[in-house]
Short mmCIF file of C-alpha atoms in Angstrom, two decimals:
data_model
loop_
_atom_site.label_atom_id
_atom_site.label_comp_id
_atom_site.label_asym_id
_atom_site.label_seq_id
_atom_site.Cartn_x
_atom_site.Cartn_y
_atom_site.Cartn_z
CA UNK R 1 120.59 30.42 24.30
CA UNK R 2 116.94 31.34 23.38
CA UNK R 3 115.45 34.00 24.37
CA UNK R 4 111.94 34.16 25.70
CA UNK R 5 110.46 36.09 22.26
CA UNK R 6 112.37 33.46 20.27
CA UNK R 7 110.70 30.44 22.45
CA UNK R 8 107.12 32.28 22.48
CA UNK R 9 107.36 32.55 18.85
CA UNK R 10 108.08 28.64 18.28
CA UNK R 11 105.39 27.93 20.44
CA UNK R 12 102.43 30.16 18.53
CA UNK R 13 103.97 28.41 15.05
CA UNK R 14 103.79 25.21 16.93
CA UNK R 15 100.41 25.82 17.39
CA UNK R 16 99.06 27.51 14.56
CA UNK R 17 100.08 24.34 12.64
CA UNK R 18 98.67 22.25 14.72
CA UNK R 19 95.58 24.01 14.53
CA UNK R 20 96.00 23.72 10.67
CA UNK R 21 95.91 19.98 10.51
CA UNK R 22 93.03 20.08 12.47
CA UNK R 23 90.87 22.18 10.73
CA UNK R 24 91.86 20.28 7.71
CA UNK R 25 90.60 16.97 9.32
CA UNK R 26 87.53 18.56 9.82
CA UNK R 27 87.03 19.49 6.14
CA UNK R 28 87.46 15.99 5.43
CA UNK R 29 84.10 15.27 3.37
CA UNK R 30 83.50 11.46 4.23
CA UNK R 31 80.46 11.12 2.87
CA UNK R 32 81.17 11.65 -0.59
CA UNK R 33 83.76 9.28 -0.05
CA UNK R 34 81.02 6.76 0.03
CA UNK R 35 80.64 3.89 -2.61
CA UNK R 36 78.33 5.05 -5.31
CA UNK R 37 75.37 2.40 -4.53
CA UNK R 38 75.07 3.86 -0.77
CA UNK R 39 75.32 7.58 -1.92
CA UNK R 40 72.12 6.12 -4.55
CA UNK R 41 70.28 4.25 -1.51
CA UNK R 42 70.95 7.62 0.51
CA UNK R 43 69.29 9.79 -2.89
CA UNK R 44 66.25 7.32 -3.19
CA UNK R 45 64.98 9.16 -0.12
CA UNK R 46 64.60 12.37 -1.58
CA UNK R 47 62.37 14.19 -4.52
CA UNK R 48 63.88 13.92 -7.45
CA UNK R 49 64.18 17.31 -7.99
CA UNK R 50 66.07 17.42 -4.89
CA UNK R 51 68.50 14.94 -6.03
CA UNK R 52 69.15 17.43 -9.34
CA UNK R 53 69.98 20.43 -7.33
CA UNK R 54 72.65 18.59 -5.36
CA UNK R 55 74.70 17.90 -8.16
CA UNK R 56 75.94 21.37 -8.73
CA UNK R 57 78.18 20.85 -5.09
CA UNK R 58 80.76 19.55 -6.94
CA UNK R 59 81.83 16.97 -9.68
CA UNK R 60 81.64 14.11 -7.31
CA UNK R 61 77.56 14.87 -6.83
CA UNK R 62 77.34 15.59 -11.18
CA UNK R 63 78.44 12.43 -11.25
CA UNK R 64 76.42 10.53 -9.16
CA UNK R 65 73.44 12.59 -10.30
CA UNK R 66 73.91 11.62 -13.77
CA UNK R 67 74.58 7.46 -12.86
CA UNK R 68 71.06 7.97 -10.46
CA UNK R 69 69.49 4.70 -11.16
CA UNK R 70 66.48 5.22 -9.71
CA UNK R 71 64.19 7.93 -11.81
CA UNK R 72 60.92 8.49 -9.55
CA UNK R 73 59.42 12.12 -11.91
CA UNK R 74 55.89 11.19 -10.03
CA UNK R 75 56.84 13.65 -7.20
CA UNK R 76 57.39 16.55 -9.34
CA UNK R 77 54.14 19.10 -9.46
CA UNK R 78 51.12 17.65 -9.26
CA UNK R 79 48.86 17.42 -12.01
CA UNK R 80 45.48 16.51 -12.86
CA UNK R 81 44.95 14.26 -15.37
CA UNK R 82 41.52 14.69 -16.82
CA UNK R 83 40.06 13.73 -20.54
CA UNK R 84 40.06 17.27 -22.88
CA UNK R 85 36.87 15.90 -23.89
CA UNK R 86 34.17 13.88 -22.52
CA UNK R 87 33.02 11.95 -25.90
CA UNK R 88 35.71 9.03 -25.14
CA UNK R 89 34.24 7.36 -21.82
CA UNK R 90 37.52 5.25 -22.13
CA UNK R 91 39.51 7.58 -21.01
CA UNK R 92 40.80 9.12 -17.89
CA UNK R 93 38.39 10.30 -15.49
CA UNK R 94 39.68 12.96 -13.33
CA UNK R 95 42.47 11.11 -11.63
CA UNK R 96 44.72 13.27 -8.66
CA UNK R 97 48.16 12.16 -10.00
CA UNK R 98 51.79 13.38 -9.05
CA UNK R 99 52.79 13.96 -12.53
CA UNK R 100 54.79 15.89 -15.18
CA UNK R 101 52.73 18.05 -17.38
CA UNK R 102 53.74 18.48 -21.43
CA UNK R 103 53.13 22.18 -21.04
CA UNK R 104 55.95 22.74 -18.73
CA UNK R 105 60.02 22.40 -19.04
CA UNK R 106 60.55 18.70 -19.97
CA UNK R 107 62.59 18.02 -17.20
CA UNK R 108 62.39 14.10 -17.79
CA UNK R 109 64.07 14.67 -21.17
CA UNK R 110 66.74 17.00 -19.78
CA UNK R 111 67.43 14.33 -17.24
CA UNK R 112 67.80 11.72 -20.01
CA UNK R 113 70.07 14.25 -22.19
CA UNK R 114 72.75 14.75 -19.63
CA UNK R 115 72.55 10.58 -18.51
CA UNK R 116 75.85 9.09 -18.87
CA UNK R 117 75.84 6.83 -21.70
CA UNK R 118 76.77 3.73 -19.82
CA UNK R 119 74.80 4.24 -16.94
CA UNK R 120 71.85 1.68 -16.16
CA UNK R 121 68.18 2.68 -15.46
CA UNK R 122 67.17 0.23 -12.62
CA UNK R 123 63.55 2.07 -12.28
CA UNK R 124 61.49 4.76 -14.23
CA UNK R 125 58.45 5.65 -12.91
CA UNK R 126 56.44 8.77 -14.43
CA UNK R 127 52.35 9.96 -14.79
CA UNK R 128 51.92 12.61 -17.63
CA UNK R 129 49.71 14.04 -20.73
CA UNK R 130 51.49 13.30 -23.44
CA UNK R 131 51.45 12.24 -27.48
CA UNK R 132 52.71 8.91 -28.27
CA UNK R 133 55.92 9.74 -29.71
CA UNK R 134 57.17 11.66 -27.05
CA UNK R 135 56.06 8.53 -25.22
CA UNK R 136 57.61 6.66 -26.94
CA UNK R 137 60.83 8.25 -27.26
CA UNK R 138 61.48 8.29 -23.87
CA UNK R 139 60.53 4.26 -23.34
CA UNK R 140 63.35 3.59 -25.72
CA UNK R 141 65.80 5.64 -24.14
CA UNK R 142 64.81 3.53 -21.15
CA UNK R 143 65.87 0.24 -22.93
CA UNK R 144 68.96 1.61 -24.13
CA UNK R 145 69.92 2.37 -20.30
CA UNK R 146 68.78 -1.28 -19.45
CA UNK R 147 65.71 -0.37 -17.24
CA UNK R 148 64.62 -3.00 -15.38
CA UNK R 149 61.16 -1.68 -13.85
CA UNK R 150 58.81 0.59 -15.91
CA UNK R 151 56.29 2.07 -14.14
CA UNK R 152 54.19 4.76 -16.69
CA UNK R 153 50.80 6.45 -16.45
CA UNK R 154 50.02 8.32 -19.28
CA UNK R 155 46.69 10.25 -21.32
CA UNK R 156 46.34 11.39 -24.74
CA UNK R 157 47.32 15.10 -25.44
CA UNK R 158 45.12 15.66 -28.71
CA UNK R 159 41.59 15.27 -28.08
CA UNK R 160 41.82 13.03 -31.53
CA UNK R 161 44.06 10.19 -29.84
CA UNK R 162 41.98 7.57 -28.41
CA UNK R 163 44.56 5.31 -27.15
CA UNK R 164 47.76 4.81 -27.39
CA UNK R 165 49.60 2.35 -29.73
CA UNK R 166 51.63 -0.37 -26.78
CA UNK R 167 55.26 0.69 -26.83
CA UNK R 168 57.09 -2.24 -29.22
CA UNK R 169 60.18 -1.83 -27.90
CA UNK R 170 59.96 -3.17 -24.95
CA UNK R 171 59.02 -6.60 -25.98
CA UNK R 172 62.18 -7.31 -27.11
CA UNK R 173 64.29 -5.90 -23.90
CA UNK R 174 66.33 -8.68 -22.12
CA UNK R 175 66.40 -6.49 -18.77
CA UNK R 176 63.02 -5.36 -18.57
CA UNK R 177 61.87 -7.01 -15.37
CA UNK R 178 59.22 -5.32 -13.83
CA UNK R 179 56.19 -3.60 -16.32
CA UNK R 180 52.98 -1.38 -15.19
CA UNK R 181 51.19 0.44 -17.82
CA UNK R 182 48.24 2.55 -17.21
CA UNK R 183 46.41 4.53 -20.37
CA UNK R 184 44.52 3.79 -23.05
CA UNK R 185 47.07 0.99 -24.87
CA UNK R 186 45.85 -0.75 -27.53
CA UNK R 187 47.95 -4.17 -27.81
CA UNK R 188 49.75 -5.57 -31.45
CA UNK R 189 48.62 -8.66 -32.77
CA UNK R 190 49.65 -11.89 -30.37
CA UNK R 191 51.97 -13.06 -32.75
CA UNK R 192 53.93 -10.19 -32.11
CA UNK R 193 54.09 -10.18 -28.61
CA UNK R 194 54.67 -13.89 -28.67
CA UNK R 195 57.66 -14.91 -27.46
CA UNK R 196 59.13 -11.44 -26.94
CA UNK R 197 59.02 -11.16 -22.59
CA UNK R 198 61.47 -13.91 -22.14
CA UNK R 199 63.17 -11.77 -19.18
CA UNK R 200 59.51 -10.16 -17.68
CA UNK R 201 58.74 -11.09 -14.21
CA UNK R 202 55.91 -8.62 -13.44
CA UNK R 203 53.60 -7.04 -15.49
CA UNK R 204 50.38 -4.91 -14.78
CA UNK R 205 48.27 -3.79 -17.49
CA UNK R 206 45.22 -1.17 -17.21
CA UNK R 207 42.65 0.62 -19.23
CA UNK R 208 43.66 -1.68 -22.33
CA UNK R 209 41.78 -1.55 -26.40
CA UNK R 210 40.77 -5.04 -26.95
CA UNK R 211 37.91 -4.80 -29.19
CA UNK R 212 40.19 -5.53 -32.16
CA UNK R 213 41.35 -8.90 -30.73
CA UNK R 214 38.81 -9.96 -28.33
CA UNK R 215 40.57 -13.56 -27.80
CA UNK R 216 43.29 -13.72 -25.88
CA UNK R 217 43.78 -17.49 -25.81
CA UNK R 218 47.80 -17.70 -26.61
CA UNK R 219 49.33 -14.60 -25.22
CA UNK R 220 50.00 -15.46 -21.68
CA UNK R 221 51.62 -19.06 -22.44
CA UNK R 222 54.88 -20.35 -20.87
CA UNK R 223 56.66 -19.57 -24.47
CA UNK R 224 55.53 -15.99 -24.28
CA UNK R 225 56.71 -15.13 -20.39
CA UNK R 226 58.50 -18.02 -19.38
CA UNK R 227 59.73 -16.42 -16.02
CA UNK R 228 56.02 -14.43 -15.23
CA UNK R 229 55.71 -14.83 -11.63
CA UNK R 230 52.93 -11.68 -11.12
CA UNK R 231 50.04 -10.52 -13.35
CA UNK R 232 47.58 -7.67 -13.22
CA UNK R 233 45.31 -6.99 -15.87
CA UNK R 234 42.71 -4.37 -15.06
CA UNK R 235 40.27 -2.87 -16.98
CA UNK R 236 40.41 -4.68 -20.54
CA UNK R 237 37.77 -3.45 -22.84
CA UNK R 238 36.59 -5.40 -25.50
CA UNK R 239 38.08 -8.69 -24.35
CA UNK R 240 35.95 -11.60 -23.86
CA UNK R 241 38.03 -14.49 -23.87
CA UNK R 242 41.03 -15.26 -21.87
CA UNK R 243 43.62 -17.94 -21.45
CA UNK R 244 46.26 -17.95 -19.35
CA UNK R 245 49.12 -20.64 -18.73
CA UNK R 246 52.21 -19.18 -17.57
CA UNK R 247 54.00 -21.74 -15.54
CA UNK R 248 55.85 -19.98 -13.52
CA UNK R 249 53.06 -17.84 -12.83
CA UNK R 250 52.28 -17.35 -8.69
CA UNK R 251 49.95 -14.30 -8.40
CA UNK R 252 47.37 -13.34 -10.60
CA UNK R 253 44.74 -10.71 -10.46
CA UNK R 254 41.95 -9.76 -12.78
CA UNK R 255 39.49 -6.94 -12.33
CA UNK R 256 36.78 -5.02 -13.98
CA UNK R 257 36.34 -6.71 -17.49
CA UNK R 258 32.73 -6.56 -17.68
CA UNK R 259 32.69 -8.27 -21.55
CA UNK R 260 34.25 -11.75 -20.39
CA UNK R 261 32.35 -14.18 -21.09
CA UNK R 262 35.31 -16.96 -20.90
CA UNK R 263 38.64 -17.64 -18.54
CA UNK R 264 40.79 -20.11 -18.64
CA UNK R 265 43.37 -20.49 -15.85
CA UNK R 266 46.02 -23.20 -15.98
CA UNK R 267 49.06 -22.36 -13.90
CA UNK R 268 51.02 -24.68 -12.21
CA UNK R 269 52.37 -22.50 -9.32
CA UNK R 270 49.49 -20.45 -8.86
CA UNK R 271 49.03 -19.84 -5.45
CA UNK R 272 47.31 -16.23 -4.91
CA UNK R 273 44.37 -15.35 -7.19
CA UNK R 274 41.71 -12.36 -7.58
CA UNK R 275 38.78 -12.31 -9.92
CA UNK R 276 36.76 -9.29 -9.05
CA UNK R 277 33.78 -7.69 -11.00
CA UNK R 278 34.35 -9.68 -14.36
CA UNK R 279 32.04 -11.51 -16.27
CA UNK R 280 29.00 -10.59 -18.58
CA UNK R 281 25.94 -10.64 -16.80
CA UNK R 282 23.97 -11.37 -19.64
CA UNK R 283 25.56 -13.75 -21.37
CA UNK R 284 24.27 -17.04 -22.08
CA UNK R 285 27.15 -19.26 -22.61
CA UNK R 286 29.96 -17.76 -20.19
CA UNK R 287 32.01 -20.30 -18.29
CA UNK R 288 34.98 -20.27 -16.36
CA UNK R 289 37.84 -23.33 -15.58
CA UNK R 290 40.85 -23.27 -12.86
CA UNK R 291 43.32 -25.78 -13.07
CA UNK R 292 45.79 -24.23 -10.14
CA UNK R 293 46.64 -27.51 -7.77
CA UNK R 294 49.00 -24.93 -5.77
CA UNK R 295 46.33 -22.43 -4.90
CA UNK R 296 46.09 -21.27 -1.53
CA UNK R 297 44.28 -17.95 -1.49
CA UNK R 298 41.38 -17.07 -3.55
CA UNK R 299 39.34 -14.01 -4.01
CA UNK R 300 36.07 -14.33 -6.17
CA UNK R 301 34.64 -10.44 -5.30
CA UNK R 302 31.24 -9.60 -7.30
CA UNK R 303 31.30 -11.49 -10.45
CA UNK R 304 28.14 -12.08 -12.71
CA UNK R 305 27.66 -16.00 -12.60
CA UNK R 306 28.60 -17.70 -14.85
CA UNK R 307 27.05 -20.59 -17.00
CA UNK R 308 29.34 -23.31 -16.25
CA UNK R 309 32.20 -23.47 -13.20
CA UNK R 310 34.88 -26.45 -12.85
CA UNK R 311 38.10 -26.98 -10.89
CA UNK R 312 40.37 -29.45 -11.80
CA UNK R 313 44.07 -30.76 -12.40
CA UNK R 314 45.99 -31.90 -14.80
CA UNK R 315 44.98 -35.48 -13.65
CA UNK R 316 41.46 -35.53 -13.51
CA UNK R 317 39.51 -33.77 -16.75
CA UNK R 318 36.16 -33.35 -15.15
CA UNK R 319 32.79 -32.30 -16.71
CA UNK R 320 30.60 -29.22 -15.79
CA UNK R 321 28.34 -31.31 -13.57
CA UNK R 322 31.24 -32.35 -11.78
CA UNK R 323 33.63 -30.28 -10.42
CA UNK R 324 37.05 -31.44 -8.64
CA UNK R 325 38.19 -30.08 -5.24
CA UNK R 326 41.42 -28.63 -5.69
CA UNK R 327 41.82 -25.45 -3.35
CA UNK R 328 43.36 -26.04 0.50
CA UNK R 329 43.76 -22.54 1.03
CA UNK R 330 41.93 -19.82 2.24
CA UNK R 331 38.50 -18.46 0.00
CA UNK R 332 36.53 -15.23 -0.18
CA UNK R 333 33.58 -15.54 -2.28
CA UNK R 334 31.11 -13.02 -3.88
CA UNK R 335 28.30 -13.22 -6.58
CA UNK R 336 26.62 -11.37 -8.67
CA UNK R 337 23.52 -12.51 -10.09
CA UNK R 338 20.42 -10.66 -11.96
CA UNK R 339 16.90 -11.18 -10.13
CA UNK R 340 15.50 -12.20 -13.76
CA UNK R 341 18.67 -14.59 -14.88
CA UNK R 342 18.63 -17.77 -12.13
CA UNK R 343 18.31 -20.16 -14.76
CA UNK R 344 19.48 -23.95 -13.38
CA UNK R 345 22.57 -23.40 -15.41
CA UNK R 346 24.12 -20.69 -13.24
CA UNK R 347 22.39 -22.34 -9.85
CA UNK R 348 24.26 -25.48 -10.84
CA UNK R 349 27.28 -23.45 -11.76
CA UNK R 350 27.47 -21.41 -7.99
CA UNK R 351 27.03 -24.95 -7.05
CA UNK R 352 30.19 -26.54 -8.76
CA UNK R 353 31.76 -23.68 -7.69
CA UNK R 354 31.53 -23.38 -4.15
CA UNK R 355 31.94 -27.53 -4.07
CA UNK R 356 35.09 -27.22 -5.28
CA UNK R 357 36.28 -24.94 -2.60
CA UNK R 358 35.43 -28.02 -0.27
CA UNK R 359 38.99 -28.33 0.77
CA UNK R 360 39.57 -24.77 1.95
CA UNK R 361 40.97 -24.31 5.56
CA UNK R 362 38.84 -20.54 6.01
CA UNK R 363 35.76 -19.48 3.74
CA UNK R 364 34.23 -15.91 3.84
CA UNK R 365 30.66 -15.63 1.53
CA UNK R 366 28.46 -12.21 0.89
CA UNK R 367 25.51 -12.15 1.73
CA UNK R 368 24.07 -12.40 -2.35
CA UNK R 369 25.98 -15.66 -2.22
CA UNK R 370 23.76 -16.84 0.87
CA UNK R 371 20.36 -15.32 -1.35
CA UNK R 372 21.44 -17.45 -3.84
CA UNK R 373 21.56 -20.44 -1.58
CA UNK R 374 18.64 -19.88 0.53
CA UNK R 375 16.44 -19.12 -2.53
CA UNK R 376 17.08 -23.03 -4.26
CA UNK R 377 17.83 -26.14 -3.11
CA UNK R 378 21.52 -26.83 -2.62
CA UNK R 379 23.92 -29.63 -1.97
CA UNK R 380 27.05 -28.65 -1.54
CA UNK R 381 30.02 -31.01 -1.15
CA UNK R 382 31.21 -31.15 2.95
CA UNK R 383 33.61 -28.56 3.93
CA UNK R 384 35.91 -31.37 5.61
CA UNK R 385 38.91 -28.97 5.96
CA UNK R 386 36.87 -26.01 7.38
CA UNK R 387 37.40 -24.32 10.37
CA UNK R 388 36.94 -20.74 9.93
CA UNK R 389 33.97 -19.05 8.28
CA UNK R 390 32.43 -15.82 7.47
CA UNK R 391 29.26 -14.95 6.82
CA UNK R 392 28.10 -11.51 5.58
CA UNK R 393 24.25 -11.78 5.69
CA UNK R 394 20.86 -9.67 6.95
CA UNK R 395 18.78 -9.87 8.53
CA UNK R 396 16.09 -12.17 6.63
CA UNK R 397 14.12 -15.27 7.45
CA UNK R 398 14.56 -15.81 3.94
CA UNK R 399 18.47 -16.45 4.44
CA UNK R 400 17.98 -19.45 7.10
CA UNK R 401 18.13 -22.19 3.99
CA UNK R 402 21.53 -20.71 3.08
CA UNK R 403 22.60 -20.94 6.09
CA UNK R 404 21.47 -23.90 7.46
CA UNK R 405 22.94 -25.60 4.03
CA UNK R 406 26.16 -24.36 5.15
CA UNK R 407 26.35 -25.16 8.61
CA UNK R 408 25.26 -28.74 7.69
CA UNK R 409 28.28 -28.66 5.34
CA UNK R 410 31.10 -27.65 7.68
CA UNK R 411 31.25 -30.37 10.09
CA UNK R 412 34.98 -29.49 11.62
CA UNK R 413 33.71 -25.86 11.98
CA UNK R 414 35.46 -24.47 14.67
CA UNK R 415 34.84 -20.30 14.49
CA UNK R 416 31.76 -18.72 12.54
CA UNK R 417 31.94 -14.96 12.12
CA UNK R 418 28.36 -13.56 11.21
CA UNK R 419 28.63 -9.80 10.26
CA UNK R 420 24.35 -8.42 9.77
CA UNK R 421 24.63 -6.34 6.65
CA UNK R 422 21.70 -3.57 7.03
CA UNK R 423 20.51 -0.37 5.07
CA UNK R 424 21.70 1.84 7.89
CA UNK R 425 23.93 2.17 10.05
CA UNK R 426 24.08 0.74 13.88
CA UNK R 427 26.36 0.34 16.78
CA UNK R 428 28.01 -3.06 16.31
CA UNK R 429 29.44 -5.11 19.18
CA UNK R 430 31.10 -8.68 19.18
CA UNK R 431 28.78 -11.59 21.32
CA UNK R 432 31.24 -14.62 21.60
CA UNK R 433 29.93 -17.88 22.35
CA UNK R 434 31.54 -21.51 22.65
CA UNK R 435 30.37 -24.91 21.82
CA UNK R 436 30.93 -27.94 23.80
CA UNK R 437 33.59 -28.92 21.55
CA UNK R 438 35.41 -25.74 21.85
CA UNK R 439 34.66 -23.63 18.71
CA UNK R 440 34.04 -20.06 18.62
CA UNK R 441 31.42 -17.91 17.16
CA UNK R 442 31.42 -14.50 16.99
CA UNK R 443 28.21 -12.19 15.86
CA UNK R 444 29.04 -9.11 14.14
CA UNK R 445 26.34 -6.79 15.72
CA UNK R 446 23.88 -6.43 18.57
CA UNK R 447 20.29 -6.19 17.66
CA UNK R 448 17.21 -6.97 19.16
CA UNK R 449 16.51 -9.09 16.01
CA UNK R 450 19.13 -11.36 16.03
CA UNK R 451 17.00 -12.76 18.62
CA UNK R 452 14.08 -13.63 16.40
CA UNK R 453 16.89 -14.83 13.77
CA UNK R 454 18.64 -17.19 15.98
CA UNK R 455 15.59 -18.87 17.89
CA UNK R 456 14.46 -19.82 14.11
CA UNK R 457 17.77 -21.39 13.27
CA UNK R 458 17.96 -22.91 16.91
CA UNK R 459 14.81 -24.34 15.66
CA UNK R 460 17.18 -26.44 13.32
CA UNK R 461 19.24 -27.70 16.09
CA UNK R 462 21.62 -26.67 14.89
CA UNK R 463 24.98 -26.97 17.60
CA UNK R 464 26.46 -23.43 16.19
CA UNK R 465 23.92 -21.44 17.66
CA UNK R 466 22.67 -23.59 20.70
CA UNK R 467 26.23 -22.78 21.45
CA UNK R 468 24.89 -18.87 21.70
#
């Protein structure tokens, strides 16, 4: 028979293992029992600096630090990134960048020298000062880890580098999806590009050396980047020529080459597009040609006109005199024209243009667009598909022709936005008024001039602003 000491002390061991396999199901770590790619979507949250310290909690987080697909380096220290000298306009202006400086530890090629071997890069994305070799170095250890976005920033170290030579290797990569380069690159010779992106899906160029091939009339061809879906060029000195025919190619976007003088757009797919201060004012035999029967959103922002304008499909091969209607989608449209250059070439040309936007569903114009119209005589094609527009205009008696030209041409009209575009700044309010046949316009401000402007244009008869 037990005694009451023998029975306590069975209990207590009872318990005190008990209390053992408890506290050992509470040391149970469960989240690094977690599949690799949700531990990685869990570290994509965090600074990558962050994500390094966390791997010395045990061989489990080494691990996964060193298979870290993702390699963001843009939130380490911020860095300024301005030119050493200011001889070389091309360069960086003073630019407030997250990125990693030369003249501290290289902590992006410490990260790449403890990588495991087989481990695949899915994005690298870094802003720095650096010489091209270092730059370069650390692009091809990219492509040996299979990156498949590469997203790099960069300026010249040595106040003797003007631009960088374009990284070669990665014309050749088979993963490479995804490419952004911004610096001074200078690009090799077409044919060597040619036929090299076979695997590229996105790329975005900017602050590119073109003076040494200012023709670009074979580089962006279905042969070269046969699955392109999304191109940004930006900022391409030097080139004044430019072809582009990727078929696959839905979303393209062009801004600031101030030297073009020619663009040629033929792109089956192409549905978004943005042209925005291009063009060389002061040429005399610029021109520009859109054959994109899938566009649906269009963005023409402060361009110099240009000599000769046409739309047109792969159908109909029309003349400069005659344009053909292609776009159903939705339009914003900006000029830019000298005082001194309206020569009937470029009146004839902002003529062809805006008639073949004659099938667009909404239509937004600045107001130089409506100088240009109210200062010549204009007949634009009907806008037959119209039913939203926006005007960005003063307040000038001068501008009535522009805009009577355009009401007359938008006969299915059904809301007009006016927004009054003055020197100074005013209190704006919305007036809404309605037509008998139910449309809508809206006036951007309220001004005891609008009166004077709209009893001239009521003048007209016109039904848009009886309706006010």
């Amino acid at each position: 028979m037990e005694t009451r000491s023998t029975k306590r002390k069975k209990i207590a061991h009872r318990n005190q293992t008990t209390a053992k396999g408890a506290n050992k199901k509470k040391a149970i770590d469960r989240i690094s029992d977690l599949p690799d790619a949700i531990l990685h979507r869990i570290l994509f949250l965090l600074p990558i600096k962050c994500i390094a310290q966390m791997s010395v909690l045990s061989k489990r987080w080494r691990f996964l630090w060193t298979t870290f697909p993702d390699l963001d380096f843009t939130t380490i220290s911020p860095f300024t990134i301005s030119p050493p000298t200011t001889k070389n306009r091309y360069k960086f202006s003073t630019v407030n960048r997250h990125s990693a400086s030369s003249r501290k530890p290289d902590f992006i090629t410490q990260v790449f020298s403890i990588r495991e071997k087989n481990s695949d890069i899915r994005v690298l994305c870094f802003r720095a000062r650096l010489s091209f070799s270092r730059l370069n170095n650390l692009i091809r250890s990219a492509i040996r880890h299979n990156v498949k976005e590469l997203d790099v920033e960069v300026a010249t170290e040595v106040v003797t580098d003007d631009y960088f030579n374009f990284p070669r290797c990665v014309i050749g990569s088979q993963s490479l999806k995804v490419l952004k380069l911004k610096s001074g690159f200078r690009l090799p010779p077409s044919s060597i590009m040619r036929d090299g992106f076979q695997s590229l899906q996105t790329l975005s160029l900017s602050l590119v050396i073109l003076y040494n091939q200012p023709f670009l009339s074979d580089l962006f061809s279905e042969s070269s980047f046969p699955l392109l879906k999304n191109l940004h060029l930006d900022m391409c000195f030097g080139l004044k020529y430019l072809r582009v025919g990727c078929k696959a190619l839905e979303d393209f976007s062009l801004q600031k080459c101030f030297q073009l003088q020619g663009l040629d757009i033929s792109c089956a797919k192409l549905e978004n597009l943005k042209v925005a201060s291009c063009f060389d004012a002061y040429s005399e035999k610029s021109w520009v040609r859109i054959s994109a029967p899938k566009l649906q959103n269009l963005v023409w922002h402060y361009n110099a006109v240009t000599d000769m304008s046409m739309f047109e499909d792969h159908y109909h091969h029309q003349s400069s005199s005659n344009s053909f209607s292609l776009f159903c989608g939705d339009a914003s449209v900006g000029f830019f024209i000298l005082n001194e250059d309206v020569s009937i070439g470029k009146l004839q040309s902002v003529n062809n243009f805006l008639s073949g936007l004659s099938h667009a569903r909404s239509l937004t114009l600045e107001s130089q667009t409506i100088e240009v119209l109210s200062n010549n005589k204009f007949f634009i094609q009907p806008f037959y598909s119209l039913k939203s527009l926006e005007l960005h205009t003063g307040f000038n008696k001068s501008n009535v022709q522009g805009l009577a030209c355009l009401f007359r041409s938008s006969p299915t009209l059904h809301t007009l936005i006016l927004k009054i575009i003055n020197d100074f700044q005013i209190e704006r309010k919305g007036l809404v008024g309605h037509d008998k046949h139910g449309g809508r316009a809206i006036l951007g401000i309220s001004n005891t001039k609008s009166k004077a402007l709209f009893t001239t244009l009521e003048s007209g008869e016109n039904p848009w602003v009886s309706g006010l």
